[in-house]
mmCIF file of N, CA and C in Angstrom:
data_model
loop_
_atom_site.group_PDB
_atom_site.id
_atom_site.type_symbol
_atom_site.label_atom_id
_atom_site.label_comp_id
_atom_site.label_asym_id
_atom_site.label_seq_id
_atom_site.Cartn_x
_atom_site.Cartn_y
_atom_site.Cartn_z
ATOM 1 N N UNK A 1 37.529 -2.283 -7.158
ATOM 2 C CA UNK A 1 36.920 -1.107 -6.585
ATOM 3 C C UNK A 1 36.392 -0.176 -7.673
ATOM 4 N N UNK A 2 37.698 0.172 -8.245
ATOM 5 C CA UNK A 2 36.597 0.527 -10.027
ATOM 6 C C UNK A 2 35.701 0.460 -10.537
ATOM 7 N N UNK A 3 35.636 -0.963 -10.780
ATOM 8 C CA UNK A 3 34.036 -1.794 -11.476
ATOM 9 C C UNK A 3 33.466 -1.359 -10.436
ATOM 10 N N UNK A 4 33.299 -1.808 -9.113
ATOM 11 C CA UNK A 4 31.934 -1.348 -8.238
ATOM 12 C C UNK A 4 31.368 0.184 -8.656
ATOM 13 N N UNK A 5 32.373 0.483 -8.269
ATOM 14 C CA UNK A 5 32.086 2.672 -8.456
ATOM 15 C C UNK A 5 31.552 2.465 -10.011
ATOM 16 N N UNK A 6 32.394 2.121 -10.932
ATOM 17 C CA UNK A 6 31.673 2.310 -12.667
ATOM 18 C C UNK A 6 30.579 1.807 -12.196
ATOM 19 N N UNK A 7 29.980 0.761 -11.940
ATOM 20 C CA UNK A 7 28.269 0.391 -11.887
ATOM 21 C C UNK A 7 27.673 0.927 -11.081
ATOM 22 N N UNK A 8 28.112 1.475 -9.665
ATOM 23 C CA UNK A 8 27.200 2.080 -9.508
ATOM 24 C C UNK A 8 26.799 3.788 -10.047
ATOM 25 N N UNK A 9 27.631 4.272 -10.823
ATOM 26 C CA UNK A 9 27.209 5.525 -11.221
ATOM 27 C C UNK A 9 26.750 4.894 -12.547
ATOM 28 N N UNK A 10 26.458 3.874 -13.477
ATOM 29 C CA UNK A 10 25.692 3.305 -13.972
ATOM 30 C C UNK A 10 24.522 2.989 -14.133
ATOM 31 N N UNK A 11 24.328 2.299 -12.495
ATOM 32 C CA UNK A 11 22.925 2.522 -11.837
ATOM 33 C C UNK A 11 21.807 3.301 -11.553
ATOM 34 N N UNK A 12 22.999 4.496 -10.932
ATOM 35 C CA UNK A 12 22.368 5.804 -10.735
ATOM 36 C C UNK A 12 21.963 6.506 -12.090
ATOM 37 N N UNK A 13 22.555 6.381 -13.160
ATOM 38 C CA UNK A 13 22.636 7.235 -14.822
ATOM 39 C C UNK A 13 20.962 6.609 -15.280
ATOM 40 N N UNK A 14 20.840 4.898 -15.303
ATOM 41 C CA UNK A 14 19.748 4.512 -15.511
ATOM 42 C C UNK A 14 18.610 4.835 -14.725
ATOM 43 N N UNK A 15 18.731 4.378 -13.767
ATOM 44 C CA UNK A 15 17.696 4.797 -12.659
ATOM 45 C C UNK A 15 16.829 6.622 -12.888
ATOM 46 N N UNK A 16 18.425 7.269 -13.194
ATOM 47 C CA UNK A 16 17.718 8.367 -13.226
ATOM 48 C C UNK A 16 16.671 9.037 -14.692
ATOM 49 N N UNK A 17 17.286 8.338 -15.417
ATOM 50 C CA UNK A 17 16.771 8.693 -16.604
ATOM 51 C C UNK A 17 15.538 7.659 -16.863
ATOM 52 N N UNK A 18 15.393 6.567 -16.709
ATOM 53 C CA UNK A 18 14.036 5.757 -15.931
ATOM 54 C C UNK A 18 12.884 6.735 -15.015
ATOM 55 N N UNK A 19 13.363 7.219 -13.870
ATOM 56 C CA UNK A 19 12.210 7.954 -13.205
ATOM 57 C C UNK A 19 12.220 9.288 -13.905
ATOM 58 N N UNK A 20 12.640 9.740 -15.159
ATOM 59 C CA UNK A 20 12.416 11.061 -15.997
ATOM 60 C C UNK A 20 11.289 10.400 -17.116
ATOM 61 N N UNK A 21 11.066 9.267 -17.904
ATOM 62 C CA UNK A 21 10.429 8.732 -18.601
ATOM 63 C C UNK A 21 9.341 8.303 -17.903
ATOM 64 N N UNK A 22 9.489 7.889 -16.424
ATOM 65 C CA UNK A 22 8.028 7.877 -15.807
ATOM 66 C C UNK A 22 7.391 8.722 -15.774
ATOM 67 N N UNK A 23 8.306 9.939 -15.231
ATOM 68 C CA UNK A 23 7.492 11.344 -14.802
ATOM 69 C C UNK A 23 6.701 11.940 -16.334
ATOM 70 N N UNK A 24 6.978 11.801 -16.984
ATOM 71 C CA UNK A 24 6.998 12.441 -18.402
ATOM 72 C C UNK A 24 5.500 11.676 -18.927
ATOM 73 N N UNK A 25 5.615 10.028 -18.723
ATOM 74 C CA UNK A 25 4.665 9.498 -19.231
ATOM 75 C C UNK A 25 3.260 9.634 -17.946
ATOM 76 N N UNK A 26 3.675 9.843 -17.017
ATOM 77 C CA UNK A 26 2.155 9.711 -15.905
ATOM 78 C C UNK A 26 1.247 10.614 -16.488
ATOM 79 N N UNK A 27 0.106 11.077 -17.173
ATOM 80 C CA UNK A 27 -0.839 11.935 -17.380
ATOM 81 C C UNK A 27 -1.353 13.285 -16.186
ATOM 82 N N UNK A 28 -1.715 12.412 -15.044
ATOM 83 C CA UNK A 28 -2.022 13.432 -13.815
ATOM 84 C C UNK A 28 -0.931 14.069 -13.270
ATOM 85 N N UNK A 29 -0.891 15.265 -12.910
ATOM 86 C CA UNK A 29 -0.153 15.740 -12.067
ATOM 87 C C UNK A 29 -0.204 15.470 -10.599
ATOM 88 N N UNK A 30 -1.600 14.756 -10.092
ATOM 89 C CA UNK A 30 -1.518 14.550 -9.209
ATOM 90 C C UNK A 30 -0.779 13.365 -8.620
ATOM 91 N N UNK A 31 -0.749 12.732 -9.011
ATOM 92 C CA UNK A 31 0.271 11.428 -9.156
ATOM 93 C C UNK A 31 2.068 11.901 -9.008
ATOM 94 N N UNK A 32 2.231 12.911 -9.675
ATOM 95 C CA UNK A 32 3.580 12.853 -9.970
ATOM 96 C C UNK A 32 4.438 12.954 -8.436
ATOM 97 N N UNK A 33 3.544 13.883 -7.771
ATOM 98 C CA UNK A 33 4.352 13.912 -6.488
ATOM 99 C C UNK A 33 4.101 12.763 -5.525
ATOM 100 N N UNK A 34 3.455 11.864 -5.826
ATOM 101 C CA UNK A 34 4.149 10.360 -5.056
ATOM 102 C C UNK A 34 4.858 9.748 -5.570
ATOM 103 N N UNK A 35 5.085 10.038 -6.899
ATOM 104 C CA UNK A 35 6.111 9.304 -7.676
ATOM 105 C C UNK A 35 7.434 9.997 -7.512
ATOM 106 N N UNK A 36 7.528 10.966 -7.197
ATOM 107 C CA UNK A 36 8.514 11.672 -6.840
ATOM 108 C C UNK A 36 9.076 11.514 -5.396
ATOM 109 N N UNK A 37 8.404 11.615 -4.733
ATOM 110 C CA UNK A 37 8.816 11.081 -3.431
ATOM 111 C C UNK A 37 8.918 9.652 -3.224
ATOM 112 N N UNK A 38 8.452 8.752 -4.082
ATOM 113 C CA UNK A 38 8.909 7.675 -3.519
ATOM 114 C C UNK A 38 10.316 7.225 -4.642
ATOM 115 N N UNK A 39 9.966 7.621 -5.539
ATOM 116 C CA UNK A 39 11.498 7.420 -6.393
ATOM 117 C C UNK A 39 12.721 8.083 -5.898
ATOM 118 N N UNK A 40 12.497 9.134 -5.369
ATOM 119 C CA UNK A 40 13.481 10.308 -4.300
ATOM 120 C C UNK A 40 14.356 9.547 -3.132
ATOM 121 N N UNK A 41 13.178 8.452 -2.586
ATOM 122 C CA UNK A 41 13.575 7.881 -1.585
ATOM 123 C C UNK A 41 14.493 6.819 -2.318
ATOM 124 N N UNK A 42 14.309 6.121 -3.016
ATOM 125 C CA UNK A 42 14.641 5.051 -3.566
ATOM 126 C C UNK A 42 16.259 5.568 -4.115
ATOM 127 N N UNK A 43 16.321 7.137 -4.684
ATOM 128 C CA UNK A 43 17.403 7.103 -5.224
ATOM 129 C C UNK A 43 18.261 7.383 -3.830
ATOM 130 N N UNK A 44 17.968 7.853 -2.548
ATOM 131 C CA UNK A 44 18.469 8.846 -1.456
ATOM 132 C C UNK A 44 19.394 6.877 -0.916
ATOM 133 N N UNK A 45 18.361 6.101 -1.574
ATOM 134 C CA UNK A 45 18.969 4.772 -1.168
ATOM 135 C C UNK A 45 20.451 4.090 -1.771
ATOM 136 N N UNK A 46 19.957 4.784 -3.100
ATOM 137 C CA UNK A 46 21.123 3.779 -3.995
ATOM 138 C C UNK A 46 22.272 4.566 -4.054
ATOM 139 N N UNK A 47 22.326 5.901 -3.583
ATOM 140 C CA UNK A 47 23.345 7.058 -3.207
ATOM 141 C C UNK A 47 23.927 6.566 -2.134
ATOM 142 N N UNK A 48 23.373 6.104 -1.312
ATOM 143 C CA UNK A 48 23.863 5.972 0.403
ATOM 144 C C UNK A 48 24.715 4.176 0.273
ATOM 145 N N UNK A 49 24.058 3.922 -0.484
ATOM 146 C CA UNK A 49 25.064 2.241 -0.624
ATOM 147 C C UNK A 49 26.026 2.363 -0.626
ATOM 148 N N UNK A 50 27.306 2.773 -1.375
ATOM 149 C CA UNK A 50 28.467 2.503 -1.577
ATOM 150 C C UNK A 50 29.160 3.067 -0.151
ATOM 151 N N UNK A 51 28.396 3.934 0.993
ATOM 152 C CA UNK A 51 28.746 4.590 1.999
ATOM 153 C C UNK A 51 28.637 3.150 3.059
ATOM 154 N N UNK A 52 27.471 2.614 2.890
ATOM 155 C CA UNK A 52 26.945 1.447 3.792
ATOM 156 C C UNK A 52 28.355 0.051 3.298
ATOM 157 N N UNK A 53 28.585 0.438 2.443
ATOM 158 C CA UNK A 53 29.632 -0.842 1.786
ATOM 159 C C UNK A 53 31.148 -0.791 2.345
ATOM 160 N N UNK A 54 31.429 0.446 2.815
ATOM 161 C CA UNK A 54 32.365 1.052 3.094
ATOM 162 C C UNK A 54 32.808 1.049 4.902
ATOM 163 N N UNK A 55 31.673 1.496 5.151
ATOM 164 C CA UNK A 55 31.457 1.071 6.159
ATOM 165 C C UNK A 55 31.598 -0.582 7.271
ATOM 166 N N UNK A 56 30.773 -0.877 5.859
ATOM 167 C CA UNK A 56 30.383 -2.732 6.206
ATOM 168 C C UNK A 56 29.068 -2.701 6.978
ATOM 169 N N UNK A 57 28.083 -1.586 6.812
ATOM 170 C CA UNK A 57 26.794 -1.979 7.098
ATOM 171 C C UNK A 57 25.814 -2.694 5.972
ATOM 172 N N UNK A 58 26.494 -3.213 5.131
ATOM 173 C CA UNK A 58 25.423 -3.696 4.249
ATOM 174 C C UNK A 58 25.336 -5.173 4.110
ATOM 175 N N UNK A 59 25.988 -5.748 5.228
ATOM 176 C CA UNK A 59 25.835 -7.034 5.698
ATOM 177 C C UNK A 59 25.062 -6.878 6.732
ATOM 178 N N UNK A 60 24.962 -5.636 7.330
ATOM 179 C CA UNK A 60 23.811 -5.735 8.647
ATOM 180 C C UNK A 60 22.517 -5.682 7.607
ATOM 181 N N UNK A 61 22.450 -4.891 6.883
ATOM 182 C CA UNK A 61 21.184 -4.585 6.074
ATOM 183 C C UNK A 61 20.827 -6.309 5.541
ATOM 184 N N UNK A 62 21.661 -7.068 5.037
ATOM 185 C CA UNK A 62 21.471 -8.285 4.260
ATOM 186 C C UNK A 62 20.980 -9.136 5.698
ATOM 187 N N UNK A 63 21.526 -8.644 6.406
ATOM 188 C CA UNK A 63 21.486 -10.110 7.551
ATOM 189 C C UNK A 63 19.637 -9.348 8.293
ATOM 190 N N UNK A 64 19.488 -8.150 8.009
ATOM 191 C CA UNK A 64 17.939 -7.967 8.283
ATOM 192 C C UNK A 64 16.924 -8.430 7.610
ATOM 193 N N UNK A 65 17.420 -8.652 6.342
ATOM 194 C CA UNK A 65 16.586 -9.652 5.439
ATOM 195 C C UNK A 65 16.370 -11.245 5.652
ATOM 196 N N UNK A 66 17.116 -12.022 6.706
ATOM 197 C CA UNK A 66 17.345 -13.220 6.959
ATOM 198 C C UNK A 66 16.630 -12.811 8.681
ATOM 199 N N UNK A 67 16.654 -11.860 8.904
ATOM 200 C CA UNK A 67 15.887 -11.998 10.580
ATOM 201 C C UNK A 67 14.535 -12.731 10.559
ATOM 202 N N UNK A 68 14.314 -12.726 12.038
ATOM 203 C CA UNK A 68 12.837 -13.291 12.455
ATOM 204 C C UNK A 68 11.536 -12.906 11.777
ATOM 205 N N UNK A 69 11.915 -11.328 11.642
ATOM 206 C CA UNK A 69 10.764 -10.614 10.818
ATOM 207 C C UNK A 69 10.380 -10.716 10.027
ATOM 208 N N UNK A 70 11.791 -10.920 9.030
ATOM 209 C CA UNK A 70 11.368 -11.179 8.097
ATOM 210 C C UNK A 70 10.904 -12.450 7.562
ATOM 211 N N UNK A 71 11.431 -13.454 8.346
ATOM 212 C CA UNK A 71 10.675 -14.902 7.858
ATOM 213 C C UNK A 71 8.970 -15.229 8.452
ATOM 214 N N UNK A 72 8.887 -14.184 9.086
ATOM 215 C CA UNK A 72 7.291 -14.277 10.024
ATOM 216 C C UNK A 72 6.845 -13.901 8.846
ATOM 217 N N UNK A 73 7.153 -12.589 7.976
ATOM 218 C CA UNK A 73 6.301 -11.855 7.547
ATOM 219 C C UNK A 73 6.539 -12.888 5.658
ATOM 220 N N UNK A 74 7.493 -13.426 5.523
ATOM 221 C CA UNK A 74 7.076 -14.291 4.406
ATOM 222 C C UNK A 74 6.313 -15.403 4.466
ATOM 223 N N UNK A 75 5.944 -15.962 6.137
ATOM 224 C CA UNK A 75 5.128 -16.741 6.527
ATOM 225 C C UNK A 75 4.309 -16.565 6.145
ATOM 226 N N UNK A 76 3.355 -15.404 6.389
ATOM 227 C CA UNK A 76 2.364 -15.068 6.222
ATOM 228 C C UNK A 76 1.859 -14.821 5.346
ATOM 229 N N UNK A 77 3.086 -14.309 4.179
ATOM 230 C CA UNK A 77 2.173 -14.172 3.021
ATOM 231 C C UNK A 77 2.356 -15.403 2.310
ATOM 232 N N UNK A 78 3.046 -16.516 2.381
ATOM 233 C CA UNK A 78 3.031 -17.768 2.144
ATOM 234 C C UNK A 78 1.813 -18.652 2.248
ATOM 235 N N UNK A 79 1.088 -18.418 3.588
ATOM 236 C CA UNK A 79 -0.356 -19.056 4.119
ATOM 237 C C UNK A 79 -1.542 -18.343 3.357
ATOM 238 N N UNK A 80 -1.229 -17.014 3.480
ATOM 239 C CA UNK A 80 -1.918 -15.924 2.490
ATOM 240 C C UNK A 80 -2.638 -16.751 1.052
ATOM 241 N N UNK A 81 -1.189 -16.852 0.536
ATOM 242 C CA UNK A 81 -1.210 -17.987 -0.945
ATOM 243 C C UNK A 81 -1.956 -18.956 -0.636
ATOM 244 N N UNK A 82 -1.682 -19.567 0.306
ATOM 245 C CA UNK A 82 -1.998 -21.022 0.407
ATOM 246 C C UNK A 82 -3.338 -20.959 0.642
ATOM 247 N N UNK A 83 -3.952 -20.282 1.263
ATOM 248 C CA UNK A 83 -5.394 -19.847 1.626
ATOM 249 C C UNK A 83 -6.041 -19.927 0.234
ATOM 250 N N UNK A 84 -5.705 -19.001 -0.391
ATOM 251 C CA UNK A 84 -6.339 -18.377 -1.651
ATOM 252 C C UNK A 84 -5.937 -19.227 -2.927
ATOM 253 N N UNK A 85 -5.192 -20.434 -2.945
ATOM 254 C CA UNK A 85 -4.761 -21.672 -4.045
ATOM 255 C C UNK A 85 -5.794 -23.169 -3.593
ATOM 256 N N UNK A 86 -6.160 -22.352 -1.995
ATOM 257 C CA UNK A 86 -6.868 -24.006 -2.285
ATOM 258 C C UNK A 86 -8.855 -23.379 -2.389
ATOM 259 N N UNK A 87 -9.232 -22.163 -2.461
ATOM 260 C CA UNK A 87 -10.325 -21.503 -2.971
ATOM 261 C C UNK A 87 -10.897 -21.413 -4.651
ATOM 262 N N UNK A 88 -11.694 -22.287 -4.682
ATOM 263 C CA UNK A 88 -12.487 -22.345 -6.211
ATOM 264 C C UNK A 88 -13.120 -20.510 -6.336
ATOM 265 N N UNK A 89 -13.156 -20.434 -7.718
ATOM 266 C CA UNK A 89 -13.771 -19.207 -8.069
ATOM 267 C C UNK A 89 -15.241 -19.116 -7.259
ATOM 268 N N UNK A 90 -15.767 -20.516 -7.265
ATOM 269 C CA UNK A 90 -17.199 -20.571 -6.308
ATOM 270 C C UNK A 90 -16.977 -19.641 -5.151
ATOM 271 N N UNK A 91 -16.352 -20.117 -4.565
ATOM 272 C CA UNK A 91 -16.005 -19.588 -3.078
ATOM 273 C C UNK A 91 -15.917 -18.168 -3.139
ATOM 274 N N UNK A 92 -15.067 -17.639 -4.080
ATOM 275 C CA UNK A 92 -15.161 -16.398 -4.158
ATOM 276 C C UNK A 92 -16.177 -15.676 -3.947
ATOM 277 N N UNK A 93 -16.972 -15.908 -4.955
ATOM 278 C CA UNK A 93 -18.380 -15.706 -5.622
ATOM 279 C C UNK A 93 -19.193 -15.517 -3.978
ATOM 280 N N UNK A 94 -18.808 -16.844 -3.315
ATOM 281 C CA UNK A 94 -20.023 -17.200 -2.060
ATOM 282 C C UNK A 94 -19.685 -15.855 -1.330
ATOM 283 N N UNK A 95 -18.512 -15.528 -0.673
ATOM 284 C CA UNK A 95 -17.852 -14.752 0.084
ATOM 285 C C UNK A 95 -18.446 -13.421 -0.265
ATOM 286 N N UNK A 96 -18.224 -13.255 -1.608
ATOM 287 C CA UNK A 96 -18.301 -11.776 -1.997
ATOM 288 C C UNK A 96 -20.065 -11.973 -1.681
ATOM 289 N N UNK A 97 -21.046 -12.622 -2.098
ATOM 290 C CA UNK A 97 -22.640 -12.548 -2.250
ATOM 291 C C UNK A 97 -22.752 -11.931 -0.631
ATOM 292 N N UNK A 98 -22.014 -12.773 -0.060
ATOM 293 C CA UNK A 98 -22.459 -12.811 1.895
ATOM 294 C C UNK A 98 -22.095 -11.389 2.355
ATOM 295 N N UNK A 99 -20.929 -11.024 1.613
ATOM 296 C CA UNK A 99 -20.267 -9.506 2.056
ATOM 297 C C UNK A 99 -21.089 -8.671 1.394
ATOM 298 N N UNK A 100 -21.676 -8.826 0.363
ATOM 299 C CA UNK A 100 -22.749 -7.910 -0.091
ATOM 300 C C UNK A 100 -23.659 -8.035 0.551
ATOM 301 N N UNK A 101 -24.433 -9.348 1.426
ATOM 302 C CA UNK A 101 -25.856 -9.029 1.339
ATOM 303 C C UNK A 101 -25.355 -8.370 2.679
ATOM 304 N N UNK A 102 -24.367 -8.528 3.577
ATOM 305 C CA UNK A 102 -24.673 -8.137 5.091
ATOM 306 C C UNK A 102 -23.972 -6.585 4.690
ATOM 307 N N UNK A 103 -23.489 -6.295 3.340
ATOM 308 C CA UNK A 103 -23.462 -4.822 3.532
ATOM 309 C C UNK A 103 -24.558 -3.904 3.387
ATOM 310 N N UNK A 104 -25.505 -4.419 2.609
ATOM 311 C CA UNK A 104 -27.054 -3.947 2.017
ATOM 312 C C UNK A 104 -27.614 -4.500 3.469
ATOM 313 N N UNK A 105 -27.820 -5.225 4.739
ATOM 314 C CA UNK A 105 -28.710 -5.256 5.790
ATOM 315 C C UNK A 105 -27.545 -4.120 6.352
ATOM 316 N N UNK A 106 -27.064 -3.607 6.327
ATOM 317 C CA UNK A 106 -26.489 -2.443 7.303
ATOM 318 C C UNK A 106 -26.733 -1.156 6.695
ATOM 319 N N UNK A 107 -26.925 -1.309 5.512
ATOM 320 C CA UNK A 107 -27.033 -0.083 4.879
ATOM 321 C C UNK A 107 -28.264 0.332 4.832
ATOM 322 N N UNK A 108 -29.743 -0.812 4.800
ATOM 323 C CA UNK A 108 -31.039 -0.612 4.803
ATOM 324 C C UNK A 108 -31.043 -0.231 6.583
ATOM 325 N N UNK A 109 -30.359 -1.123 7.481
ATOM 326 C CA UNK A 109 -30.800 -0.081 8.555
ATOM 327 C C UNK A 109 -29.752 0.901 9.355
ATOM 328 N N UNK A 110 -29.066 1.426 8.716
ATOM 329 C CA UNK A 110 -28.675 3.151 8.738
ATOM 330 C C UNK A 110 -29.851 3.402 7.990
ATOM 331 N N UNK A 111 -30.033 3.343 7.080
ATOM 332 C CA UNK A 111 -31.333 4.508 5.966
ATOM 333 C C UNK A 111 -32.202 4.345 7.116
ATOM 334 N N UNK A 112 -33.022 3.129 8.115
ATOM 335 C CA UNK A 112 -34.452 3.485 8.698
ATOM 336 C C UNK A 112 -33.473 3.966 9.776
ATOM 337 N N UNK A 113 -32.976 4.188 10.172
ATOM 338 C CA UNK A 113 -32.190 4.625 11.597
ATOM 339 C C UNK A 113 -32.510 6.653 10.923
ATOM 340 N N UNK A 114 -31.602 7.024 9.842
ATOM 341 C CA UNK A 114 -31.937 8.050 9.225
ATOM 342 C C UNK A 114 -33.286 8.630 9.316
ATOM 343 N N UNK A 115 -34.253 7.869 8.523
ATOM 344 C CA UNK A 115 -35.517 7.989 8.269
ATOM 345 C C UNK A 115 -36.091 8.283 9.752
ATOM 346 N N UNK A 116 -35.573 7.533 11.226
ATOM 347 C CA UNK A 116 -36.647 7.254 12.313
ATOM 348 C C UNK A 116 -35.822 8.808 12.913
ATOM 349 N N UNK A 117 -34.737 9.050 12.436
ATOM 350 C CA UNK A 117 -34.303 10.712 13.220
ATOM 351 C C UNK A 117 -34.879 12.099 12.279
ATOM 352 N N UNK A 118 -35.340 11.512 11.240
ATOM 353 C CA UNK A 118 -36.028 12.862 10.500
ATOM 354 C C UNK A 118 -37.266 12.538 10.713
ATOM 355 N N UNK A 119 -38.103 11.889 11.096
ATOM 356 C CA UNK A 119 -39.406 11.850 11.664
ATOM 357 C C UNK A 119 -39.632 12.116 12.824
ATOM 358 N N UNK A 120 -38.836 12.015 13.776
ATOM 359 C CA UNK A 120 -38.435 12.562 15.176
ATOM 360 C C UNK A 120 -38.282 13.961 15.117
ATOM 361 N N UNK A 121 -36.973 14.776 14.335
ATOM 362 C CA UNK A 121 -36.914 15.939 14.310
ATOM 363 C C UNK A 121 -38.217 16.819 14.024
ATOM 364 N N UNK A 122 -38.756 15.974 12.829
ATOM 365 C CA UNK A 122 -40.315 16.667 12.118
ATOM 366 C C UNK A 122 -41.282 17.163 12.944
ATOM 367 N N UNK A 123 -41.226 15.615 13.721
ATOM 368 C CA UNK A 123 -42.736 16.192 15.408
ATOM 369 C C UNK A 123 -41.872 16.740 16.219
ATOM 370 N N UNK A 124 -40.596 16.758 16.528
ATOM 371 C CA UNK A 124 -39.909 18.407 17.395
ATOM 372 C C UNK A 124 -40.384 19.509 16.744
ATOM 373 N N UNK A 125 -40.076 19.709 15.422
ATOM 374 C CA UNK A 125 -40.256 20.881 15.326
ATOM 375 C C UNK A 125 -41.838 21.178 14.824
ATOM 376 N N UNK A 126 -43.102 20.294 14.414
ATOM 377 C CA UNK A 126 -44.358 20.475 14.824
ATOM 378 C C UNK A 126 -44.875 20.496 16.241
ATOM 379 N N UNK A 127 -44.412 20.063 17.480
ATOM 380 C CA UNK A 127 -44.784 20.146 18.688
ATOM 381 C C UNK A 127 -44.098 21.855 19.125
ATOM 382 N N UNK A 128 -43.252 22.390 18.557
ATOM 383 C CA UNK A 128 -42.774 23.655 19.011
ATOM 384 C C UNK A 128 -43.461 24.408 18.147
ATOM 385 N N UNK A 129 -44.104 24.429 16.888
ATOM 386 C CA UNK A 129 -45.011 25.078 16.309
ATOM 387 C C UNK A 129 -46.544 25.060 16.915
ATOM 388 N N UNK A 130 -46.779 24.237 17.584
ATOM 389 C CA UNK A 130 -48.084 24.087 18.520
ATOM 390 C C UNK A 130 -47.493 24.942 20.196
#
């Protein structure tokens, strides 16, 4: 019971002095407060363990990692892989050309869609000047 408690205030000693060397090294300030909140969360986690251990919820937590969900959702990113291991750089290439050109035919007609409502507005407001 010792050793557990020594490592985990171990954990917590590293951890914390880890997200002080992040904060310190990020440049933006704008950044810092997602890093803060999500490291916040992370520590609000490793605080609450030895409570979940105590308990004996941290076999429910382990056995949520072995649920349905979670094997659907490693499914998927499994096929994910598998999708994208059997794709040559060609393919890439093809995909991305096709997603460009049909983004440039949507984008040329928004611009005449644009263009055909400011030529419209123009003879509104020359037909109300007549």
């Amino acid at each position: 019971m010792f050793q557990y408690l020594y490592e985990w205030i171990q954990n917590l000693a590293f951890y914390i002095v880890l997200i002080t060397v992040v904060l310190h090294a990020v440049p933006d300030s704008g950044y810092k407060k997602y890093i803060r909140f999500f490291t916040g969360m992370v520590l609000i986690l490793m605080m609450v363990t030895p409570i979940f251990r105590i308990f004996g919820k941290d076999s429910q937590i382990m056995n949520f990692y072995k649920s349905r969900e979670y094997e659907a959702k490693l499914k998927e990113i499994e096929n994910a892989a598998a999708y994208l291991k059997g794709m040559d750089s060609a393919d890439f290439l093809r995909e991305a050309e096709e997603r460009t050109e049909k983004q440039e035919i949507d984008d040329i007609r928004v611009e005449e869609i644009q263009i055909e409502r400011e030529k419209e507005a123009d003879r509104h407001v020359e037909n109300e000047k007549d």
